[in-house]
Structure formats: C-alpha cells, structure tokens
Amino acid sequence: MHAEALATPASDEGELAPPPSNYVLKLDLRLIPLLGCTYTILFLDRTNIANARIEGLEKGLNMPSNGYNTCLWIFFIPFVLVEIPSNMIMGLPRVKPNLFLGFSMLILGIISMCQGLTHSYGGLLACRFLMGILEATLPAGAALLLSEYYTRKEQPIRFAMFFTFGVLGPLVSGLLAYGIRHMNGIQGKEGWRWIFIIEGLGTIAISFLVFLFVPNFPEKTDILSGAEKAHLLEKLRRDKGDQKLSMRSVKWLPIFTDYKIWLPTAMFFCCDMTAASITSFTPTILTELGWKAERAQVMSIPIWATGFMFELGAGFLSSRTGLRFPFMLFGIMMATIGWIIQIVYSESKDLSPGVRYFSLFAMSAGTFLQMAMTVSWMTNNLRGRASVAVGTAMILGLGNCANFVASNVFIKREAPYYPTGFRTGLTITVAGAVLCLVHVALLWWHNQKLGRKRAEVGGEDDQWEYKYQY
C-alpha cells in the first residue's frame, strides 16, 4: 500500500485527523501574493489612466471632451462579456491555471505598454478594448482558484488579502506616477506615456512568475506532499462537498438563476460604484481642490491605505466570528457617510475642502471592505466548481458594470462638485443596503425551513442540501 493512502484522513464517522504540517501557510504564501497581483494589475489599469490624465493624456492625444469617459467604459464592455466563458474554460479538466492566467497577463502587459506608444485617440481606444478582453480572465480566474483551496471559515481573510492587492493598485499607481512624471522628455516621450510603459513592463515581469509558481486545482496540485494533499481534500469535502463535479453533468439553469449568485452580484455592483468613482476621479478631484499634479498624486495614497486596513481588519474578524452580514452593513454605512458629505459639499460651498477629502477615506474604507466580504459570502454558500466558476465570474464581471455608470455620471462640466455623480452614488449605495437585507433574510428563511425539516425527518448537510452562512 502506498504511503499516501496510509496518510489519508479519517472517514466521515470519525474526527478529521490533525494536519501533517502547517500546509495552510504554505498555500497562503504560494497563492495569495501571485493571485493578488492579478487584481493589482486590474486596478493599476483602472487608475493609471487617471494618473496619465493629470499628466496631460487628453492634450497629448487631442482627445474629444468626452474622450476620457469613453476610454473608461469601453474597457468594461469585453470585460463583462468574456468573464463567464473565461472562468468556465479555466474550470475544464485539461486547462492549467498557470498557463491560462500567465498567457493572459503576458499579452495584457504588451498591450498596456502600447497605450504609451500610440499616437492617436483611436489607438488608445483599441488598446483599452483589448485590455478588457484579457483582464476578464484574471481576477475571476484567480478568485475561482483561491476559493477552491480554502474552507468557508478560512476564506474571508484570504479574500480580504486578495482584494487588498487591488487596493495596492491605485496606491502603487500614485507612487509610480509621482516618480515617473519626472521622466517627462526622456527618449522624446511625455511623462504620461512612461506611466503606461513602465507599468506594462511590470505586468510582463509578473506574468513569468505566474507561469512558474501558480499551482493547479487542489486535486491535481503538486505543491503539497501526499499526506498534506489528502488532508486538504478531505477537509474541503467535509466543509463544501464535492467541488470537482464534472462540468458535463452540471445543470446550468439552476446555477444561472441562483439568487445566492445574483444578489451578491447586485450588492457588489452597488459597492463597486463607490470604488469605481474613487478610482477614476480621486486624482482629478484632488487637483480641482487646489493641489497641483505632483502633490495630488501623493495625497491619493492615504485614501487607498485606509481601504487596505479596513479590508484586512474586517476579513480577520469575519474569519474568527464566522459572520459576514454585520461587516457588510458597517461598510455600507461608511460609504453612505462619504457620499452624503460629498452631496452636502456640492450644495453648500461653505464647507472646507478638507471635509471633502475626509469623505474619500470613509468611502474607501466602506467600499473595499464590502468587495472582499461579498465575494467570500457568495462562495461560502455555493457548492461545486461549476457554481463557483459562474459565481466568481458574474460577481467580478457583471458587478463591475458599475464602472459604466461611474464613467458617465461624473460629468466634466459639473466639476469639481459633480452633483449628478454624487447623488447617483448615494442612491446606488442605499440600494445595496436594501439588497443586503433581502439577501440575509432569504438565507435565514432557508435555514429555518431546513431546520424544521431536519427536526421532523433528520439528516445532515450534503452536496445539494445544506445550511447557508450569513
């Protein structure tokens, strides 16, 4: 008999054997930094165009008055359309995540560099469209792989760490833009071009690390010993059922109509409205508040750092308590406060600009906390790789449609007060609170109904019938 078979954990009738080593830490170090970088890249590409705008992008390419907003939303058309089929392809048995994600990131880096080399507005639009196709494969694919390796209790802090890499995107972008702006004139290129070129080179460099170090799905992983792999698979089976059900045997209609996917996706849309607004317009708002371009780049950094800390803190507490809903509600309240301050400021010119700057901290803390919590909450209540693949694709694809709204309601002629944008943001955030309450009510109702059934006929959680977490 093989040693791996001897090391297989105890069966369902007994307690799960102690792990042969602290392999969870090994997984954390191998998965989270590299997969997190895929999300950093997404946010870098969202924010570096805002930084380039400060450095003269619009003037350099003779863009029309609505050209900047068009560059924002054209990226998200293919991003939304490609996300679900991309995740379904990645979940196929013969597809290796490292090759799938690595090739996408490599080509993305090349096209990202081309943004800094193009000499026409049309060329920039073409680059943005192609980037949307390639980036659709990255965050959702990374989230799918991440969810496959961790139990429901382990997921919140891991997703929080994953999403903090997204917060690092604008933070790093601000730092890079502050340094790169001094490259203006080198090789005859403007500073805004170097922002795209340098950050594109960084994406290419990370793609080679993805090729080398991102592992396969748990049942095929080669980064654990035989005993560690056996323990992991048994632990995951007990916690989430059989995640690797054949894609061919899946009933797709129940998955695509599952409220446990659609409601979190709508909630993500609502919180991403705030994230999209901050990401796209904070550098511009800071400039219009009176700070010159160089200082505006630096003053955006503490805003993202605040989101970073609140996201990690909430993820840690959620993993310890097993709760999701209270943290979601807290995040919504924080974002709401930020939007209200912006509206009051736009209507009363007596407020200090410092108050408006403070509101960006509240919005960052509230929205990034929600993004991580919503994804982990959704994956906690799904069973089977097909459901998780579709769910993570929908929440990070359709959920990101908020960028269409954000890129069109912040009207340039309304600067620097943006009354239309801020009222729209507040309305959508409040709608997110309503959706959150409806979601938790449905989960509670399901658990109550299941509890009554089990009191009558008995039974335990299985692949198809189980209690939901809230």
Tab-separated table of C-alpha atoms in Angstrom:
chain	number	residue	atom	x	y	z
A	1	MET	CA	0.000	0.000	0.000
A	2	HIS	CA	1.276	3.472	-0.869
A	3	ALA	CA	2.308	5.868	1.892
A	4	GLU	CA	-0.214	8.424	0.546
A	5	ALA	CA	-3.058	6.002	1.130
A	6	LEU	CA	-1.878	5.347	4.679
A	7	ALA	CA	-1.889	9.083	5.313
A	8	THR	CA	-5.473	9.612	4.216
A	9	PRO	CA	-7.511	11.375	6.951
A	10	ALA	CA	-10.163	9.666	8.985
A	11	SER	CA	-13.509	8.881	7.371
A	12	ASP	CA	-16.791	10.713	7.941
A	13	GLU	CA	-17.536	8.590	11.024
A	14	GLY	CA	-14.539	9.959	12.927
A	15	GLU	CA	-12.831	13.248	13.555
A	16	LEU	CA	-10.611	14.673	10.876
A	17	ALA	CA	-7.027	13.760	11.675
A	18	PRO	CA	-4.663	16.604	12.620
A	19	PRO	CA	-2.871	18.098	9.612
A	20	PRO	CA	0.545	16.579	8.907
A	21	SER	CA	2.050	20.085	8.773
A	22	ASN	CA	1.101	23.728	8.658
A	23	TYR	CA	0.424	23.435	4.937
A	24	VAL	CA	-2.190	26.238	5.014
A	25	LEU	CA	0.630	28.742	5.500
A	26	LYS	CA	2.416	27.132	2.549
A	27	LEU	CA	-0.730	27.658	0.467
A	28	ASP	CA	-1.068	31.257	1.630
A	29	LEU	CA	2.477	32.115	0.589
A	30	ARG	CA	2.125	30.383	-2.772
A	31	LEU	CA	-1.373	31.513	-3.747
A	32	ILE	CA	-2.240	34.905	-2.322
A	33	PRO	CA	0.698	37.099	-3.434
A	34	LEU	CA	0.670	35.914	-7.054
A	35	LEU	CA	-3.114	35.706	-7.450
A	36	GLY	CA	-3.414	39.022	-5.644
A	37	CYS	CA	-1.120	40.571	-8.245
A	38	THR	CA	-3.696	39.768	-10.929
A	39	TYR	CA	-6.118	42.029	-9.065
A	40	THR	CA	-3.452	44.682	-8.569
A	41	ILE	CA	-2.963	44.735	-12.337
A	42	LEU	CA	-6.694	45.318	-12.878
A	43	PHE	CA	-6.709	48.305	-10.536
A	44	LEU	CA	-3.438	49.644	-11.923
A	45	ASP	CA	-5.030	49.708	-15.358
A	46	ARG	CA	-8.092	51.415	-13.957
A	47	THR	CA	-6.115	54.100	-12.145
A	48	ASN	CA	-3.057	54.685	-14.307
A	49	ILE	CA	-5.245	56.284	-16.966
A	50	ALA	CA	-6.464	58.735	-14.308
A	51	ASN	CA	-2.847	59.475	-13.352
A	52	ALA	CA	-1.952	59.853	-17.039
A	53	ARG	CA	-4.841	62.289	-17.401
A	54	ILE	CA	-3.280	64.523	-14.757
A	55	GLU	CA	-0.003	64.445	-16.691
A	56	GLY	CA	-1.592	65.577	-19.981
A	57	LEU	CA	-3.043	62.486	-21.694
A	58	GLU	CA	-6.054	64.301	-23.155
A	59	LYS	CA	-3.995	67.118	-24.623
A	60	GLY	CA	-1.284	64.757	-25.871
A	61	LEU	CA	-3.729	62.713	-27.984
A	62	ASN	CA	-6.116	65.606	-28.832
A	63	MET	CA	-8.985	63.710	-27.218
A	64	PRO	CA	-12.585	64.992	-27.549
A	65	SER	CA	-14.389	66.381	-24.490
A	66	ASN	CA	-15.982	63.018	-23.646
A	67	GLY	CA	-12.923	61.014	-24.743
A	68	TYR	CA	-11.684	60.200	-21.253
A	69	ASN	CA	-15.031	58.783	-20.140
A	70	THR	CA	-15.190	56.726	-23.333
A	71	CYS	CA	-11.760	55.254	-22.534
A	72	LEU	CA	-13.135	54.159	-19.164
A	73	TRP	CA	-16.318	52.427	-20.284
A	74	ILE	CA	-15.008	50.830	-23.494
A	75	PHE	CA	-12.687	48.732	-21.328
A	76	PHE	CA	-15.612	47.158	-19.462
A	77	ILE	CA	-17.694	46.002	-22.448
A	78	PRO	CA	-15.449	42.990	-23.262
A	79	PHE	CA	-14.522	42.643	-19.586
A	80	VAL	CA	-18.135	41.842	-18.698
A	81	LEU	CA	-18.887	39.685	-21.765
A	82	VAL	CA	-15.782	37.486	-21.546
A	83	GLU	CA	-15.695	36.889	-17.773
A	84	ILE	CA	-18.154	33.960	-17.516
A	85	PRO	CA	-16.946	31.920	-20.547
A	86	SER	CA	-13.370	32.543	-19.433
A	87	ASN	CA	-13.992	31.030	-15.990
A	88	MET	CA	-15.862	28.087	-17.497
A	89	ILE	CA	-12.865	27.379	-19.735
A	90	MET	CA	-10.448	27.643	-16.819
A	91	GLY	CA	-12.507	25.084	-14.890
A	92	LEU	CA	-12.106	22.437	-17.611
A	93	PRO	CA	-10.009	19.384	-16.613
A	94	ARG	CA	-7.219	19.890	-19.168
A	95	VAL	CA	-6.714	23.614	-18.583
A	96	LYS	CA	-3.810	24.546	-16.307
A	97	PRO	CA	-4.405	27.765	-14.321
A	98	ASN	CA	-0.764	28.879	-14.512
A	99	LEU	CA	-0.736	28.754	-18.323
A	100	PHE	CA	-4.212	30.242	-18.691
A	101	LEU	CA	-3.554	33.171	-16.357
A	102	GLY	CA	0.096	33.578	-17.336
A	103	PHE	CA	-0.519	33.961	-21.080
A	104	SER	CA	-3.346	36.419	-20.419
A	105	MET	CA	-1.121	38.547	-18.203
A	106	LEU	CA	1.803	38.461	-20.635
A	107	ILE	CA	-0.271	39.700	-23.591
A	108	LEU	CA	-2.003	42.218	-21.319
A	109	GLY	CA	1.356	43.732	-20.362
A	110	ILE	CA	2.312	44.141	-24.014
A	111	ILE	CA	-0.964	45.897	-24.873
A	112	SER	CA	-0.715	48.034	-21.728
A	113	MET	CA	2.671	49.289	-22.938
A	114	CYS	CA	1.124	50.085	-26.329
A	115	GLN	CA	-1.091	52.664	-24.616
A	116	GLY	CA	2.045	54.702	-24.045
A	117	LEU	CA	3.260	54.217	-27.616
A	118	THR	CA	0.087	55.076	-29.520
A	119	HIS	CA	-0.130	58.461	-31.235
A	120	SER	CA	-3.896	58.592	-31.740
A	121	TYR	CA	-7.053	58.605	-29.676
A	122	GLY	CA	-8.393	55.684	-31.757
A	123	GLY	CA	-5.285	53.665	-30.969
A	124	LEU	CA	-5.822	54.247	-27.254
A	125	LEU	CA	-9.457	53.069	-27.528
A	126	ALA	CA	-8.340	49.902	-29.337
A	127	CYS	CA	-5.799	49.157	-26.599
A	128	ARG	CA	-8.386	49.690	-23.885
A	129	PHE	CA	-10.838	47.314	-25.602
A	130	LEU	CA	-8.251	44.549	-25.998
A	131	MET	CA	-7.153	45.005	-22.378
A	132	GLY	CA	-10.743	44.431	-21.283
A	133	ILE	CA	-10.763	41.020	-23.021
A	134	LEU	CA	-7.525	39.900	-21.370
A	135	GLU	CA	-8.234	41.267	-17.918
A	136	ALA	CA	-11.557	39.407	-17.870
A	137	THR	CA	-9.582	36.193	-17.423
A	138	LEU	CA	-7.520	37.381	-14.457
A	139	PRO	CA	-9.441	38.431	-11.293
A	140	ALA	CA	-12.325	35.955	-11.704
A	141	GLY	CA	-9.947	33.119	-12.556
A	142	ALA	CA	-7.780	33.964	-9.572
A	143	ALA	CA	-10.827	34.139	-7.284
A	144	LEU	CA	-12.016	30.737	-8.556
A	145	LEU	CA	-8.669	29.107	-7.840
A	146	LEU	CA	-8.410	30.772	-4.434
A	147	SER	CA	-11.883	29.639	-3.358
A	148	GLU	CA	-11.016	26.030	-4.263
A	149	TYR	CA	-8.182	25.799	-1.730
A	150	TYR	CA	-9.861	27.118	1.440
A	151	THR	CA	-12.766	26.193	3.688
A	152	ARG	CA	-15.640	28.592	4.245
A	153	LYS	CA	-14.174	29.726	7.554
A	154	GLU	CA	-10.747	30.291	6.027
A	155	GLN	CA	-11.998	32.250	3.033
A	156	PRO	CA	-12.895	35.734	4.384
A	157	ILE	CA	-9.387	36.682	5.493
A	158	ARG	CA	-7.893	35.162	2.316
A	159	PHE	CA	-10.279	37.078	0.071
A	160	ALA	CA	-9.553	40.197	2.117
A	161	MET	CA	-5.834	39.709	1.464
A	162	PHE	CA	-6.590	39.047	-2.211
A	163	PHE	CA	-8.626	42.231	-2.556
A	164	THR	CA	-6.086	44.325	-0.654
A	165	PHE	CA	-3.797	43.712	-3.605
A	166	GLY	CA	-6.464	45.540	-5.602
A	167	VAL	CA	-6.249	48.451	-3.181
A	168	LEU	CA	-2.491	48.377	-3.656
A	169	GLY	CA	-3.091	49.093	-7.363
A	170	PRO	CA	-4.091	52.747	-7.018
A	171	LEU	CA	-1.733	53.171	-4.076
A	172	VAL	CA	1.228	51.929	-6.121
A	173	SER	CA	-0.042	53.788	-9.170
A	174	GLY	CA	0.059	57.058	-7.249
A	175	LEU	CA	3.619	56.395	-6.105
A	176	LEU	CA	4.758	55.339	-9.579
A	177	ALA	CA	3.059	58.284	-11.242
A	178	TYR	CA	4.738	60.630	-8.760
A	179	GLY	CA	8.151	59.222	-9.720
A	180	ILE	CA	7.517	58.585	-13.410
A	181	ARG	CA	6.281	62.136	-14.044
A	182	HIS	CA	9.905	63.228	-13.711
A	183	MET	CA	10.710	61.077	-16.779
A	184	ASN	CA	8.926	63.619	-18.951
A	185	GLY	CA	11.018	64.200	-22.075
A	186	ILE	CA	13.192	61.062	-21.805
A	187	GLN	CA	13.520	59.451	-25.257
A	188	GLY	CA	11.295	62.256	-26.509
A	189	LYS	CA	8.234	60.848	-24.721
A	190	GLU	CA	5.848	62.719	-22.433
A	191	GLY	CA	5.529	61.687	-18.777
A	192	TRP	CA	2.050	60.210	-19.246
A	193	ARG	CA	3.434	57.765	-21.836
A	194	TRP	CA	6.018	56.470	-19.381
A	195	ILE	CA	3.255	55.712	-16.852
A	196	PHE	CA	1.762	53.168	-19.282
A	197	ILE	CA	5.108	51.819	-20.492
A	198	ILE	CA	6.651	51.217	-17.051
A	199	GLU	CA	3.517	49.653	-15.593
A	200	GLY	CA	3.120	47.447	-18.685
A	201	LEU	CA	6.660	46.158	-18.195
A	202	GLY	CA	5.762	45.329	-14.586
A	203	THR	CA	2.789	43.282	-15.773
A	204	ILE	CA	5.022	41.308	-18.152
A	205	ALA	CA	7.502	40.583	-15.340
A	206	ILE	CA	4.733	39.271	-13.048
A	207	SER	CA	3.365	37.048	-15.833
A	208	PHE	CA	6.545	34.948	-15.771
A	209	LEU	CA	6.097	34.388	-12.023
A	210	VAL	CA	2.518	33.236	-12.693
A	211	PHE	CA	3.807	30.741	-15.285
A	212	LEU	CA	6.288	29.323	-12.800
A	213	PHE	CA	4.540	29.324	-9.430
A	214	VAL	CA	0.728	29.330	-9.681
A	215	PRO	CA	-0.475	25.778	-8.826
A	216	ASN	CA	-3.159	23.605	-10.390
A	217	PHE	CA	-6.523	22.926	-8.698
A	218	PRO	CA	-6.325	21.072	-5.339
A	219	GLU	CA	-6.958	17.561	-6.701
A	220	LYS	CA	-4.040	17.983	-9.153
A	221	THR	CA	-1.741	20.161	-7.078
A	222	ASP	CA	1.934	19.297	-6.821
A	223	ILE	CA	2.896	21.858	-4.186
A	224	LEU	CA	1.800	19.633	-1.271
A	225	SER	CA	3.075	16.272	-0.088
A	226	GLY	CA	0.836	13.212	-0.434
A	227	ALA	CA	-0.312	13.411	3.204
A	228	GLU	CA	-0.911	17.165	3.012
A	229	LYS	CA	-2.916	16.848	-0.207
A	230	ALA	CA	-5.048	14.017	1.214
A	231	HIS	CA	-5.791	16.049	4.341
A	232	LEU	CA	-6.674	19.149	2.307
A	233	LEU	CA	-9.064	17.271	0.003
A	234	GLU	CA	-10.842	15.591	2.897
A	235	LYS	CA	-11.117	18.856	4.798
A	236	LEU	CA	-12.597	20.594	1.747
A	237	ARG	CA	-15.003	17.716	1.058
A	238	ARG	CA	-16.369	17.834	4.592
A	239	ASP	CA	-16.747	21.600	4.510
A	240	LYS	CA	-18.046	22.207	0.970
A	241	GLY	CA	-18.967	18.838	-0.529
A	242	ASP	CA	-17.595	17.677	-3.885
A	243	GLN	CA	-16.191	20.767	-5.609
A	244	LYS	CA	-14.878	18.976	-8.685
A	245	LEU	CA	-18.141	17.656	-10.137
A	246	SER	CA	-17.826	17.081	-13.887
A	247	MET	CA	-18.764	20.154	-15.921
A	248	ARG	CA	-20.633	17.850	-18.324
A	249	SER	CA	-23.009	16.620	-15.611
A	250	VAL	CA	-23.854	20.103	-14.334
A	251	LYS	CA	-27.383	21.506	-14.625
A	252	TRP	CA	-26.625	25.054	-15.754
A	253	LEU	CA	-30.082	26.646	-15.469
A	254	PRO	CA	-30.254	26.382	-11.643
A	255	ILE	CA	-26.765	27.906	-11.445
A	256	PHE	CA	-27.545	30.858	-13.715
A	257	THR	CA	-30.797	31.560	-11.832
A	258	ASP	CA	-29.430	31.118	-8.291
A	259	TYR	CA	-30.269	34.071	-6.024
A	260	LYS	CA	-27.135	33.236	-3.992
A	261	ILE	CA	-25.197	34.408	-7.050
A	262	TRP	CA	-27.427	37.201	-8.339
A	263	LEU	CA	-27.990	39.040	-5.056
A	264	PRO	CA	-24.278	39.177	-4.112
A	265	THR	CA	-23.544	40.279	-7.703
A	266	ALA	CA	-26.034	43.136	-7.358
A	267	MET	CA	-24.544	44.020	-3.954
A	268	PHE	CA	-21.058	44.025	-5.478
A	269	PHE	CA	-22.330	46.323	-8.225
A	270	CYS	CA	-23.591	48.758	-5.610
A	271	CYS	CA	-20.341	48.858	-3.620
A	272	ASP	CA	-18.237	48.926	-6.788
A	273	MET	CA	-19.998	52.150	-7.770
A	274	THR	CA	-18.102	53.769	-4.932
A	275	ALA	CA	-14.837	52.026	-5.821
A	276	ALA	CA	-15.139	52.972	-9.495
A	277	SER	CA	-15.848	56.575	-8.603
A	278	ILE	CA	-12.917	56.867	-6.209
A	279	THR	CA	-10.559	55.060	-8.563
A	280	SER	CA	-11.452	57.066	-11.617
A	281	PHE	CA	-11.857	60.533	-10.182
A	282	THR	CA	-9.914	60.962	-6.944
A	283	PRO	CA	-6.749	62.320	-8.661
A	284	THR	CA	-8.892	64.750	-10.648
A	285	ILE	CA	-10.877	65.832	-7.586
A	286	LEU	CA	-7.677	66.410	-5.608
A	287	THR	CA	-6.297	68.557	-8.395
A	288	GLU	CA	-9.507	70.554	-8.608
A	289	LEU	CA	-9.388	71.122	-4.851
A	290	GLY	CA	-6.279	73.194	-5.468
A	291	TRP	CA	-3.435	70.699	-5.236
A	292	LYS	CA	-1.041	70.678	-8.142
A	293	ALA	CA	-0.439	67.463	-10.060
A	294	GLU	CA	2.647	66.389	-8.093
A	295	ARG	CA	1.013	66.777	-4.687
A	296	ALA	CA	-2.306	65.342	-5.901
A	297	GLN	CA	-0.557	62.070	-6.807
A	298	VAL	CA	0.825	61.763	-3.248
A	299	MET	CA	-2.365	62.840	-1.451
A	300	SER	CA	-4.296	59.974	-3.070
A	301	ILE	CA	-2.111	57.355	-1.356
A	302	PRO	CA	-3.544	57.576	2.233
A	303	ILE	CA	-7.049	57.056	0.841
A	304	TRP	CA	-6.143	53.637	-0.581
A	305	ALA	CA	-4.114	52.748	2.527
A	306	THR	CA	-7.259	53.276	4.642
A	307	GLY	CA	-9.234	50.865	2.446
A	308	PHE	CA	-6.358	48.391	2.767
A	309	MET	CA	-6.503	48.411	6.595
A	310	PHE	CA	-10.305	48.199	6.911
A	311	GLU	CA	-10.479	45.362	4.380
A	312	LEU	CA	-7.900	43.248	6.199
A	313	GLY	CA	-9.326	44.011	9.644
A	314	ALA	CA	-12.869	43.037	8.655
A	315	GLY	CA	-11.643	39.876	6.917
A	316	PHE	CA	-9.720	38.793	10.019
A	317	LEU	CA	-12.695	39.383	12.342
A	318	SER	CA	-15.092	37.670	9.923
A	319	SER	CA	-12.919	34.548	9.808
A	320	ARG	CA	-12.789	34.485	13.605
A	321	THR	CA	-16.522	35.060	14.181
A	322	GLY	CA	-17.973	33.251	11.141
A	323	LEU	CA	-20.172	36.291	10.393
A	324	ARG	CA	-20.457	38.258	7.144
A	325	PHE	CA	-23.613	40.379	7.362
A	326	PRO	CA	-22.623	42.769	10.222
A	327	PHE	CA	-19.394	43.730	8.468
A	328	MET	CA	-21.243	44.304	5.199
A	329	LEU	CA	-23.689	46.628	6.939
A	330	PHE	CA	-20.844	48.549	8.583
A	331	GLY	CA	-19.134	49.005	5.216
A	332	ILE	CA	-22.332	50.280	3.606
A	333	MET	CA	-22.772	52.809	6.426
A	334	MET	CA	-19.210	54.094	5.967
A	335	ALA	CA	-19.651	54.521	2.207
A	336	THR	CA	-23.018	56.231	2.734
A	337	ILE	CA	-21.439	58.785	5.076
A	338	GLY	CA	-18.838	59.570	2.417
A	339	TRP	CA	-21.433	60.127	-0.302
A	340	ILE	CA	-23.573	62.324	1.961
A	341	ILE	CA	-20.576	64.560	2.737
A	342	GLN	CA	-19.873	64.961	-0.979
A	343	ILE	CA	-23.508	65.943	-1.666
A	344	VAL	CA	-23.605	68.409	1.221
A	345	TYR	CA	-20.337	69.927	-0.011
A	346	SER	CA	-21.712	70.290	-3.549
A	347	GLU	CA	-24.778	72.127	-2.229
A	348	SER	CA	-23.068	74.227	0.458
A	349	LYS	CA	-19.917	75.960	-0.686
A	350	ASP	CA	-19.123	76.952	2.918
A	351	LEU	CA	-17.627	73.571	3.838
A	352	SER	CA	-13.868	73.200	3.978
A	353	PRO	CA	-12.275	71.163	1.163
A	354	GLY	CA	-10.648	69.136	3.957
A	355	VAL	CA	-14.080	67.733	4.855
A	356	ARG	CA	-14.489	66.547	1.285
A	357	TYR	CA	-11.057	64.940	1.429
A	358	PHE	CA	-12.070	63.131	4.650
A	359	SER	CA	-15.151	61.712	2.916
A	360	LEU	CA	-12.887	59.864	0.472
A	361	PHE	CA	-11.397	57.952	3.433
A	362	ALA	CA	-14.873	56.876	4.586
A	363	MET	CA	-15.785	55.786	1.055
A	364	SER	CA	-12.552	53.820	0.620
A	365	ALA	CA	-12.892	52.069	3.989
A	366	GLY	CA	-16.510	51.113	3.368
A	367	THR	CA	-16.371	50.003	-0.248
A	368	PHE	CA	-13.234	47.843	-0.215
A	369	LEU	CA	-14.408	46.116	2.957
A	370	GLN	CA	-17.648	45.225	1.153
A	371	MET	CA	-15.976	43.949	-2.013
A	372	ALA	CA	-13.936	41.277	-0.264
A	373	MET	CA	-16.758	40.334	2.097
A	374	THR	CA	-19.345	39.986	-0.680
A	375	VAL	CA	-17.224	37.571	-2.722
A	376	SER	CA	-16.380	35.349	0.259
A	377	TRP	CA	-20.031	35.432	1.413
A	378	MET	CA	-21.174	34.272	-2.018
A	379	THR	CA	-18.607	31.462	-2.412
A	380	ASN	CA	-19.362	30.276	1.154
A	381	ASN	CA	-22.916	29.449	0.061
A	382	LEU	CA	-22.133	27.684	-3.243
A	383	ARG	CA	-21.276	24.035	-3.872
A	384	GLY	CA	-19.443	22.601	-6.867
A	385	ARG	CA	-16.749	24.077	-9.128
A	386	ALA	CA	-19.253	24.994	-11.834
A	387	SER	CA	-21.290	27.135	-9.415
A	388	VAL	CA	-18.195	28.833	-8.023
A	389	ALA	CA	-16.799	29.412	-11.535
A	390	VAL	CA	-20.005	31.081	-12.707
A	391	GLY	CA	-20.481	32.929	-9.432
A	392	THR	CA	-16.999	34.453	-9.259
A	393	ALA	CA	-17.203	35.405	-12.937
A	394	MET	CA	-20.589	37.067	-12.546
A	395	ILE	CA	-19.746	38.945	-9.388
A	396	LEU	CA	-16.459	40.284	-10.758
A	397	GLY	CA	-17.835	40.741	-14.286
A	398	LEU	CA	-21.414	41.987	-14.019
A	399	GLY	CA	-20.605	43.517	-10.642
A	400	ASN	CA	-18.030	45.703	-12.344
A	401	CYS	CA	-20.719	47.185	-14.616
A	402	ALA	CA	-20.851	49.951	-12.029
A	403	ASN	CA	-17.930	51.367	-13.967
A	404	PHE	CA	-20.294	52.104	-16.871
A	405	VAL	CA	-22.378	54.212	-14.528
A	406	ALA	CA	-19.459	55.901	-12.777
A	407	SER	CA	-17.743	56.828	-16.037
A	408	ASN	CA	-20.865	58.605	-17.313
A	409	VAL	CA	-22.425	60.358	-14.303
A	410	PHE	CA	-19.316	62.332	-13.329
A	411	ILE	CA	-19.864	64.973	-16.000
A	412	LYS	CA	-16.852	67.145	-16.768
A	413	ARG	CA	-18.815	70.396	-16.934
A	414	GLU	CA	-20.112	69.733	-13.375
A	415	ALA	CA	-16.583	69.629	-11.918
A	416	PRO	CA	-15.491	69.980	-9.187
A	417	TYR	CA	-18.818	69.338	-7.371
A	418	TYR	CA	-20.317	66.588	-9.582
A	419	PRO	CA	-23.888	66.755	-8.147
A	420	THR	CA	-25.210	64.157	-10.620
A	421	GLY	CA	-22.429	61.702	-9.827
A	422	PHE	CA	-22.678	62.040	-6.065
A	423	ARG	CA	-26.475	61.714	-5.927
A	424	THR	CA	-26.307	58.659	-8.174
A	425	GLY	CA	-23.594	57.138	-5.969
A	426	LEU	CA	-25.629	57.663	-2.790
A	427	THR	CA	-28.774	56.170	-4.357
A	428	ILE	CA	-26.933	53.046	-5.524
A	429	THR	CA	-25.218	52.625	-2.135
A	430	VAL	CA	-28.555	52.771	-0.302
A	431	ALA	CA	-29.943	50.234	-2.790
A	432	GLY	CA	-27.005	48.000	-1.801
A	433	ALA	CA	-28.157	48.176	1.829
A	434	VAL	CA	-31.661	47.042	0.816
A	435	LEU	CA	-30.260	44.154	-1.250
A	436	CYS	CA	-28.053	43.104	1.663
A	437	LEU	CA	-31.056	42.944	3.989
A	438	VAL	CA	-33.069	40.948	1.432
A	439	HIS	CA	-30.157	38.543	0.938
A	440	VAL	CA	-29.666	37.821	4.630
A	441	ALA	CA	-33.448	37.421	5.078
A	442	LEU	CA	-33.576	34.767	2.317
A	443	LEU	CA	-30.599	32.904	3.774
A	444	TRP	CA	-32.194	32.979	7.240
A	445	TRP	CA	-35.541	31.780	5.831
A	446	HIS	CA	-33.810	28.869	4.051
A	447	ASN	CA	-32.026	27.812	7.243
A	448	GLN	CA	-35.240	27.989	9.271
A	449	LYS	CA	-37.096	25.866	6.726
A	450	LEU	CA	-34.241	23.351	6.580
A	451	GLY	CA	-34.084	23.255	10.385
A	452	ARG	CA	-37.798	22.401	10.622
A	453	LYS	CA	-37.408	19.644	8.029
A	454	ARG	CA	-34.459	18.136	9.858
A	455	ALA	CA	-36.371	18.226	13.145
A	456	GLU	CA	-39.000	16.020	11.515
A	457	VAL	CA	-37.017	13.610	9.323
A	458	GLY	CA	-33.387	14.156	10.397
A	459	GLY	CA	-30.462	14.422	8.008
A	460	GLU	CA	-27.202	16.317	7.673
A	461	ASP	CA	-25.657	18.744	5.200
A	462	ASP	CA	-24.826	17.152	1.849
A	463	GLN	CA	-23.894	18.274	-1.663
A	464	TRP	CA	-27.349	19.565	-2.543
A	465	GLU	CA	-28.999	20.446	0.772
A	466	TYR	CA	-27.089	22.431	3.365
A	467	LYS	CA	-27.339	25.415	5.693
A	468	TYR	CA	-26.275	28.786	4.375
A	469	GLN	CA	-23.928	31.149	6.153
A	470	TYR	CA	-24.758	34.732	6.997
